[in-house]
Amino acid sequence: MERPHHEIRATYEASTITVYQAYSPALGLPAVHEGRFPAAWKRDRMTWVKPSFLWMMYRCGWGAKEGQETVLAVEISRDGFEWALRNACLSSYARGVHPDRATWQRQLKRAPARVQWDPERDLRLRPLPYRSLQLGLSGEAVRRYADEWTVAIRDVTPLAHEMHSLVRSGDLDSAARLLPQERPYPVGDAGFAHLNG
């Protein structure tokens, strides 16, 4: 079945959705231990969350890149996630979505969240022909993410390493069986058309 070019795919439950981030152990491990982001985690800068596990693996090199050795699965409220989407602006100008470039720039400056669509990845981290969501949070959104929306934080670094080892040995079937079960996220008619640039 052919996938839509832009589609949010994620692991989610009735009230939560899982997003991924990677940090140094100095930040990531206290977050796991405390179940929330520690005081050292900067709430005044933009943070990017990714619902796609494989896109996170591409970004952090299976947890091997410096400063990204601890891979976190952050379970957040769906209400918060959808608030961010409703209040987001595309990270780049899209003709037909924005009336003109100046309007887009004003929206981007005001928006507490931004959406970027990047090529989804396969198990070998090669780009696929459809896109995966990256959600950037700043200002009010990043504070809400850290202090209100976060329900649980898990360390999935061992999973990343195990899957990477299987991929390197050519056992893609076993690696695929370990993948988090992501499915299309039901955005419905909730006003997300402005994010499909």
Coordinates of N, CA and C in Angstrom, one line a residue:
M1 N 0.8 -1.2 0.0 CA 0.0 0.0 0.0 C 0.9 1.2 0.0
E2 N 0.6 2.2 -0.9 CA 1.4 3.4 -1.0 C 1.1 4.3 0.2
R3 N 2.1 4.9 0.8 CA 1.9 5.8 1.9 C 1.7 7.2 1.4
P4 N 0.9 8.0 2.2 CA 0.9 9.5 1.8 C 2.3 10.1 2.0
H5 N 2.5 11.1 1.2 CA 3.8 11.8 1.2 C 4.1 12.4 2.6
H6 N 3.1 13.0 3.2 CA 3.2 13.5 4.5 C 2.2 12.8 5.4
E7 N 2.8 12.1 6.4 CA 1.9 11.4 7.3 C 2.6 11.2 8.7
I8 N 1.9 11.5 9.7 CA 2.5 11.3 11.1 C 2.2 9.9 11.4
R9 N 3.3 9.2 11.6 CA 3.3 7.8 12.1 C 3.9 7.7 13.5
A10 N 3.3 7.0 14.4 CA 3.8 7.1 15.8 C 3.3 5.9 16.5
T11 N 3.9 5.6 17.7 CA 3.4 4.7 18.7 C 2.5 5.5 19.6
Y12 N 1.3 5.2 19.8 CA 0.4 6.0 20.6 C -0.7 5.1 21.3
E13 N -1.2 5.6 22.4 CA -2.3 5.0 23.1 C -3.5 6.0 23.1
A14 N -4.5 5.7 23.9 CA -5.7 6.5 24.0 C -5.4 7.9 24.3
S15 N -4.4 8.1 25.3 CA -4.2 9.5 25.7 C -2.7 10.0 25.6
T16 N -1.8 9.1 25.1 CA -0.4 9.5 25.0 C 0.1 9.1 23.6
I17 N 1.2 9.8 23.3 CA 2.0 9.5 22.1 C 3.5 9.4 22.4
T18 N 4.2 8.6 21.8 CA 5.7 8.5 22.1 C 6.5 9.3 21.1
V19 N 7.4 10.1 21.5 CA 8.3 10.8 20.7 C 9.7 10.5 21.2
Y20 N 10.7 10.7 20.3 CA 12.1 10.3 20.6 C 13.0 11.5 20.6
Q21 N 14.0 11.5 21.5 CA 15.1 12.5 21.5 C 16.3 11.8 22.0
A22 N 17.5 12.3 21.7 CA 18.7 11.8 22.1 C 19.6 12.8 22.8
Y23 N 20.2 12.5 23.9 CA 21.0 13.4 24.6 C 22.3 12.8 25.1
S24 N 23.2 13.6 25.7 CA 24.4 13.0 26.4 C 23.9 12.3 27.6
P25 N 24.6 11.3 28.1 CA 24.2 10.6 29.3 C 24.0 11.6 30.5
A26 N 24.8 12.7 30.5 CA 24.6 13.7 31.6 C 23.2 14.3 31.7
L27 N 22.6 14.4 30.6 CA 21.2 14.9 30.6 C 20.2 13.8 30.5
G28 N 20.4 12.8 29.6 CA 19.5 11.7 29.4 C 19.2 10.8 30.6
L29 N 20.3 10.4 31.3 CA 20.1 9.5 32.4 C 19.4 10.1 33.5
P30 N 19.6 11.3 34.0 CA 18.8 11.9 35.0 C 17.3 12.0 34.6
A31 N 17.1 12.3 33.3 CA 15.7 12.4 32.8 C 15.0 11.1 33.0
V32 N 15.7 10.0 32.7 CA 15.1 8.7 32.8 C 14.9 8.4 34.3
H33 N 15.9 8.7 35.1 CA 15.8 8.4 36.6 C 14.7 9.1 37.2
E34 N 14.5 10.4 36.9 CA 13.5 11.3 37.5 C 12.1 11.2 36.8
G35 N 12.1 10.7 35.6 CA 10.9 10.6 34.9 C 10.4 12.0 34.4
R36 N 11.3 12.9 34.4 CA 11.0 14.3 33.9 C 12.4 14.9 33.5
F37 N 12.3 16.0 32.8 CA 13.6 16.6 32.4 C 14.2 17.4 33.6
P38 N 15.5 17.2 33.8 CA 16.1 17.8 35.0 C 16.3 19.4 34.8
A39 N 16.6 20.0 35.8 CA 16.8 21.5 35.8 C 17.8 21.9 34.8
A40 N 18.8 21.1 34.5 CA 19.9 21.4 33.6 C 19.4 21.4 32.1
W41 N 18.2 20.8 31.9 CA 17.7 20.7 30.6 C 17.1 22.1 30.2
K42 N 17.6 22.7 29.1 CA 17.3 24.1 28.8 C 15.9 24.3 28.3
R43 N 15.1 25.0 29.1 CA 13.7 25.2 28.7 C 13.5 26.5 27.9
D44 N 14.6 27.2 27.6 CA 14.6 28.5 26.9 C 15.1 28.3 25.5
R45 N 15.3 27.1 25.0 CA 15.8 26.9 23.6 C 14.9 25.9 22.9
M46 N 15.0 25.9 21.6 CA 14.1 25.0 20.8 C 14.6 23.6 21.0
T47 N 13.6 22.7 21.1 CA 13.9 21.2 21.2 C 13.1 20.6 20.1
W48 N 13.7 19.6 19.4 CA 13.0 18.8 18.4 C 12.6 17.4 18.8
V49 N 11.4 17.0 18.6 CA 10.9 15.7 18.9 C 10.5 15.0 17.7
K50 N 10.7 13.7 17.7 CA 10.4 12.9 16.5 C 9.6 11.7 16.8
P51 N 8.4 11.5 16.2 CA 7.6 10.3 16.5 C 8.1 9.0 15.8
S52 N 9.0 9.2 14.9 CA 9.6 8.1 14.1 C 10.9 7.6 14.8
F53 N 10.8 6.3 15.2 CA 12.0 5.7 15.8 C 13.2 5.6 14.9
L54 N 12.9 5.2 13.6 CA 14.0 5.1 12.7 C 14.6 6.4 12.2
W55 N 13.7 7.5 12.2 CA 14.3 8.8 11.9 C 15.2 9.2 13.1
M56 N 14.8 8.9 14.3 CA 15.7 9.2 15.4 C 17.0 8.4 15.3
M57 N 16.9 7.2 14.9 CA 18.2 6.4 14.8 C 19.1 7.0 13.7
Y58 N 18.5 7.5 12.6 CA 19.3 8.2 11.6 C 20.0 9.4 12.2
R59 N 19.2 10.2 13.0 CA 19.7 11.4 13.5 C 20.8 11.2 14.5
C60 N 20.7 10.2 15.4 CA 21.7 10.0 16.4 C 22.7 8.8 16.1
G61 N 22.6 8.3 14.9 CA 23.5 7.2 14.6 C 23.4 6.0 15.5
W62 N 22.2 5.6 15.7 CA 21.9 4.4 16.6 C 22.4 4.7 18.0
G63 N 22.5 5.9 18.5 CA 23.0 6.3 19.8 C 24.5 6.3 19.9
A64 N 25.2 6.5 18.7 CA 26.6 6.5 18.7 C 27.2 7.9 18.5
K65 N 26.4 8.9 18.1 CA 26.9 10.2 17.9 C 27.2 10.9 19.2
E66 N 28.3 11.7 19.2 CA 28.7 12.4 20.4 C 27.6 13.3 20.9
G67 N 27.2 13.3 22.2 CA 26.2 14.1 22.7 C 24.8 13.6 22.5
Q68 N 24.7 12.4 21.8 CA 23.4 11.8 21.6 C 23.4 10.3 21.9
E69 N 24.2 9.9 22.9 CA 24.5 8.5 23.3 C 23.3 7.9 24.1
T70 N 22.4 8.7 24.6 CA 21.3 8.2 25.4 C 20.0 8.5 24.6
V71 N 19.4 7.5 24.1 CA 18.2 7.7 23.3 C 16.9 7.5 24.2
L72 N 16.1 8.5 24.2 CA 14.9 8.6 25.1 C 13.6 8.4 24.3
A73 N 12.7 7.6 24.8 CA 11.4 7.5 24.4 C 10.5 8.3 25.4
V74 N 10.0 9.4 24.9 CA 9.3 10.3 25.8 C 7.8 10.2 25.5
E75 N 7.1 9.7 26.5 CA 5.6 9.6 26.4 C 5.0 10.9 26.8
I76 N 4.2 11.5 25.9 CA 3.6 12.8 26.2 C 2.1 12.7 25.9
S77 N 1.4 13.7 26.5 CA -0.1 13.6 26.3 C -0.4 14.0 24.8
R78 N -1.4 13.3 24.3 CA -1.9 13.6 23.0 C -2.5 15.0 22.9
D79 N -3.1 15.4 24.0 CA -3.6 16.8 24.0 C -2.5 17.8 23.8
G80 N -1.4 17.6 24.4 CA -0.3 18.5 24.3 C 0.3 18.4 22.9
F81 N 0.5 17.2 22.4 CA 1.0 17.0 21.0 C 0.1 17.7 20.0
E82 N -1.2 17.6 20.1 CA -2.1 18.2 19.2 C -2.2 19.7 19.3
W83 N -2.0 20.2 20.6 CA -1.9 21.6 20.8 C -0.7 22.2 20.0
A84 N 0.4 21.5 20.1 CA 1.6 21.9 19.4 C 1.4 21.9 17.9
L85 N 0.8 20.9 17.4 CA 0.5 20.9 15.9 C -0.4 22.0 15.5
R86 N -1.5 22.2 16.3 CA -2.4 23.3 15.9 C -1.7 24.7 15.9
N87 N -0.8 24.8 16.8 CA -0.1 26.1 16.9 C 1.3 26.2 16.2
A88 N 1.5 25.2 15.3 CA 2.8 25.1 14.6 C 2.7 25.9 13.3
C89 N 3.9 26.2 12.8 CA 4.1 26.8 11.5 C 5.1 25.9 10.8
L90 N 5.0 25.7 9.5 CA 6.0 25.0 8.7 C 7.3 25.7 8.8
S91 N 8.4 24.9 8.9 CA 9.7 25.5 9.1 C 10.2 26.1 7.8
S92 N 9.6 25.9 6.7 CA 10.0 26.5 5.4 C 8.7 27.0 4.7
Y93 N 8.9 28.0 3.9 CA 7.8 28.6 3.1 C 7.3 27.6 2.1
A94 N 5.9 27.5 2.0 CA 5.3 26.6 1.1 C 4.2 27.4 0.3
R95 N 4.4 27.5 -1.0 CA 3.5 28.2 -1.8 C 2.1 27.4 -1.8
G96 N 1.1 28.2 -1.6 CA -0.3 27.5 -1.6 C -0.7 27.3 -0.1
V97 N 0.2 27.2 0.8 CA -0.1 27.1 2.2 C -0.1 28.5 2.8
H98 N 1.0 29.2 2.5 CA 1.1 30.6 3.0 C 0.8 31.6 1.9
P99 N 0.1 32.7 2.2 CA -0.2 33.7 1.2 C 1.0 34.2 0.5
D100 N 2.1 34.4 1.3 CA 3.3 35.0 0.7 C 4.5 34.7 1.7
R101 N 5.7 34.9 1.3 CA 6.8 34.7 2.2 C 6.9 35.5 3.4
A102 N 6.5 36.8 3.3 CA 6.5 37.7 4.5 C 5.5 37.2 5.5
T103 N 4.3 36.7 5.1 CA 3.3 36.2 6.0 C 3.8 35.0 6.8
W104 N 4.5 34.1 6.0 CA 5.1 32.9 6.6 C 6.1 33.3 7.6
Q105 N 7.0 34.3 7.3 CA 8.0 34.7 8.2 C 7.4 35.2 9.5
R106 N 6.3 36.0 9.4 CA 5.7 36.5 10.6 C 5.1 35.4 11.5
Q107 N 4.4 34.4 10.8 CA 3.9 33.3 11.5 C 4.9 32.4 12.2
L108 N 6.0 32.2 11.5 CA 7.1 31.4 12.0 C 7.7 32.1 13.3
K109 N 7.8 33.4 13.3 CA 8.4 34.1 14.4 C 7.5 34.0 15.6
R110 N 6.1 34.0 15.4 CA 5.2 34.0 16.5 C 4.9 32.5 17.0
A111 N 5.0 31.6 16.1 CA 4.6 30.2 16.5 C 5.4 29.6 17.6
P112 N 4.8 28.9 18.6 CA 5.6 28.2 19.6 C 6.1 26.8 19.1
A113 N 5.7 26.4 17.9 CA 6.1 25.1 17.4 C 6.3 25.2 15.9
R114 N 7.1 24.4 15.4 CA 7.3 24.3 13.9 C 7.4 22.9 13.5
V115 N 7.0 22.7 12.3 CA 6.9 21.4 11.7 C 7.9 21.3 10.5
Q116 N 8.6 20.2 10.5 CA 9.5 19.9 9.3 C 9.2 18.5 8.9
W117 N 9.2 18.3 7.6 CA 9.0 17.0 7.0 C 10.3 16.5 6.4
D118 N 10.8 15.4 6.9 CA 12.1 14.9 6.4 C 11.9 13.5 5.9
P119 N 12.7 13.0 5.0 CA 12.5 11.6 4.5 C 12.6 10.6 5.6
E120 N 11.5 9.8 5.6 CA 11.5 8.6 6.6 C 12.7 7.7 6.2
R121 N 13.1 6.8 7.1 CA 14.3 6.0 6.9 C 13.9 4.5 7.0
D122 N 14.7 3.7 6.3 CA 14.5 2.2 6.5 C 15.5 1.7 7.5
L123 N 15.5 0.4 7.7 CA 16.4 -0.1 8.7 C 17.9 0.1 8.5
R124 N 18.3 0.3 7.2 CA 19.7 0.7 6.9 C 19.9 2.2 7.0
L125 N 18.8 2.9 7.4 CA 18.8 4.4 7.5 C 18.9 5.1 6.2
R126 N 18.5 4.4 5.1 CA 18.4 5.0 3.8 C 17.1 5.8 3.7
P127 N 17.0 6.9 2.9 CA 15.8 7.7 2.8 C 14.7 6.9 2.0
L128 N 13.5 7.0 2.5 CA 12.3 6.5 1.8 C 11.6 7.6 1.1
P129 N 10.7 7.2 0.1 CA 10.1 8.3 -0.7 C 8.9 9.1 0.0
Y130 N 8.7 8.8 1.3 CA 7.7 9.6 2.0 C 8.3 10.2 3.2
R131 N 7.6 11.2 3.8 CA 8.2 12.0 4.8 C 7.8 11.7 6.2
S132 N 8.6 12.1 7.2 CA 8.4 11.8 8.6 C 8.4 13.2 9.3
L133 N 7.5 13.3 10.3 CA 7.4 14.5 11.1 C 8.5 14.8 12.0
Q134 N 9.0 16.0 12.0 CA 9.9 16.5 13.1 C 9.1 17.7 13.7
L135 N 9.0 17.8 15.0 CA 8.2 18.9 15.6 C 9.2 19.6 16.5
G136 N 9.4 20.9 16.2 CA 10.2 21.8 17.0 C 9.4 22.6 18.0
L137 N 9.8 22.6 19.2 CA 9.1 23.3 20.3 C 10.0 24.4 20.9
S138 N 9.4 25.5 21.0 CA 10.1 26.7 21.6 C 9.1 27.4 22.5
G139 N 9.7 28.4 23.3 CA 8.8 29.2 24.1 C 7.9 28.4 25.0
E140 N 6.6 28.8 24.9 CA 5.5 28.2 25.7 C 5.5 26.7 25.5
A141 N 5.7 26.3 24.2 CA 5.5 24.8 23.9 C 6.6 24.0 24.5
V142 N 7.8 24.5 24.6 CA 8.9 23.7 25.2 C 8.7 23.6 26.7
R143 N 8.2 24.7 27.3 CA 8.0 24.6 28.7 C 6.8 23.6 29.1
R144 N 5.8 23.7 28.2 CA 4.7 22.8 28.5 C 5.1 21.3 28.2
Y145 N 5.9 21.1 27.2 CA 6.4 19.8 26.9 C 7.2 19.2 28.1
A146 N 8.1 20.0 28.7 CA 8.9 19.5 29.8 C 8.2 19.3 31.1
D147 N 7.3 20.3 31.3 CA 6.7 20.3 32.7 C 5.2 19.9 32.8
E148 N 4.5 19.8 31.6 CA 3.1 19.4 31.7 C 2.8 18.2 30.9
W149 N 3.3 18.1 29.7 CA 2.9 17.1 28.8 C 3.6 15.7 29.0
T150 N 4.8 15.8 29.5 CA 5.6 14.5 29.7 C 5.0 13.6 30.8
V151 N 4.7 12.4 30.4 CA 4.1 11.4 31.3 C 5.1 10.4 31.8
A152 N 6.0 10.0 30.9 CA 7.1 9.0 31.2 C 8.2 9.2 30.3
I153 N 9.4 8.8 30.8 CA 10.6 8.9 29.9 C 11.3 7.5 30.1
R154 N 11.6 6.9 29.0 CA 12.3 5.6 29.0 C 13.6 5.6 28.2
D155 N 14.6 4.9 28.7 CA 15.8 4.8 28.0 C 15.7 3.6 27.0
V156 N 15.8 4.0 25.7 CA 15.7 2.9 24.7 C 17.0 2.7 24.0
T157 N 18.1 3.2 24.6 CA 19.4 3.0 24.1 C 19.8 1.5 23.8
P158 N 19.5 0.6 24.8 CA 19.8 -0.8 24.6 C 19.1 -1.3 23.4
L159 N 17.8 -0.9 23.2 CA 17.1 -1.3 22.0 C 17.8 -0.8 20.7
A160 N 18.2 0.4 20.7 CA 18.9 1.0 19.5 C 20.2 0.2 19.2
H161 N 20.9 -0.1 20.3 CA 22.2 -0.9 20.0 C 21.9 -2.3 19.6
E162 N 20.9 -3.0 20.1 CA 20.6 -4.3 19.7 C 20.1 -4.3 18.3
M163 N 19.3 -3.4 17.9 CA 18.8 -3.3 16.5 C 20.0 -3.0 15.5
H164 N 20.8 -2.1 15.9 CA 22.0 -1.8 15.1 C 22.9 -3.0 14.9
S165 N 23.1 -3.8 15.9 CA 23.9 -5.0 15.8 C 23.3 -6.0 14.8
L166 N 21.9 -6.1 14.9 CA 21.2 -7.0 14.0 C 21.3 -6.5 12.5
V167 N 21.1 -5.2 12.4 CA 21.2 -4.6 11.0 C 22.6 -4.8 10.4
R168 N 23.7 -4.6 11.3 CA 25.0 -4.8 10.8 C 25.3 -6.2 10.4
S169 N 24.7 -7.2 11.1 CA 24.9 -8.6 10.8 C 24.1 -9.1 9.6
G170 N 23.2 -8.2 9.1 CA 22.3 -8.5 8.0 C 21.0 -9.2 8.4
D171 N 20.7 -9.3 9.7 CA 19.5 -9.9 10.1 C 18.4 -8.8 10.2
L172 N 17.9 -8.4 9.1 CA 16.9 -7.3 9.0 C 15.6 -7.8 9.6
D173 N 15.2 -9.0 9.4 CA 13.9 -9.6 9.9 C 13.9 -9.5 11.4
S174 N 15.0 -9.9 12.1 CA 15.0 -9.8 13.5 C 14.9 -8.4 14.0
A175 N 15.7 -7.5 13.3 CA 15.7 -6.1 13.6 C 14.3 -5.5 13.5
A176 N 13.6 -5.8 12.4 CA 12.2 -5.3 12.1 C 11.3 -5.8 13.2
R177 N 11.4 -7.0 13.8 CA 10.5 -7.4 14.8 C 10.7 -6.6 16.1
L178 N 11.8 -6.0 16.3 CA 12.0 -5.2 17.5 C 11.6 -3.7 17.3
L179 N 11.2 -3.3 16.1 CA 10.8 -2.0 15.9 C 9.5 -1.6 16.7
P180 N 9.5 -0.4 17.3 CA 8.3 0.0 17.9 C 7.1 0.0 16.9
Q181 N 6.0 -0.4 17.3 CA 4.8 -0.5 16.3 C 4.2 0.9 16.1
E182 N 4.6 1.5 15.0 CA 4.1 2.9 14.6 C 3.0 2.7 13.6
R183 N 2.0 3.5 13.8 CA 0.8 3.5 12.9 C 0.4 4.9 12.6
P184 N -0.3 5.1 11.5 CA -0.8 6.5 11.2 C -1.5 7.1 12.3
Y185 N -1.1 8.4 12.6 CA -1.7 9.1 13.7 C -3.0 9.8 13.3
P186 N -4.1 9.6 14.0 CA -5.4 10.2 13.5 C -5.5 11.7 13.7
V187 N -5.0 12.4 12.7 CA -5.2 13.9 12.9 C -6.6 14.4 12.5
G188 N -7.3 13.6 11.6 CA -8.7 13.9 11.3 C -8.8 15.3 10.7
D189 N -9.9 16.0 11.1 CA -10.1 17.3 10.6 C -9.8 18.4 11.7
A190 N -8.7 18.1 12.5 CA -8.4 18.9 13.6 C -7.7 20.2 13.3
G191 N -7.7 20.5 12.0 CA -7.1 21.8 11.6 C -5.6 21.7 11.4
F192 N -5.1 20.6 10.8 CA -3.7 20.5 10.5 C -3.3 20.7 9.1
A193 N -4.3 21.1 8.3 CA -4.0 21.3 6.8 C -2.8 22.3 6.6
H194 N -2.6 23.2 7.5 CA -1.6 24.2 7.4 C -0.2 23.6 7.6
L195 N -0.1 22.3 7.8 CA 1.2 21.6 8.1 C 1.6 20.7 6.9
N196 N 0.8 20.7 5.8 CA 1.1 19.8 4.7 C 1.8 20.4 3.6
G197 N 2.7 21.3 3.8 CA 3.4 22.0 2.8 C 4.4 21.1 2.0

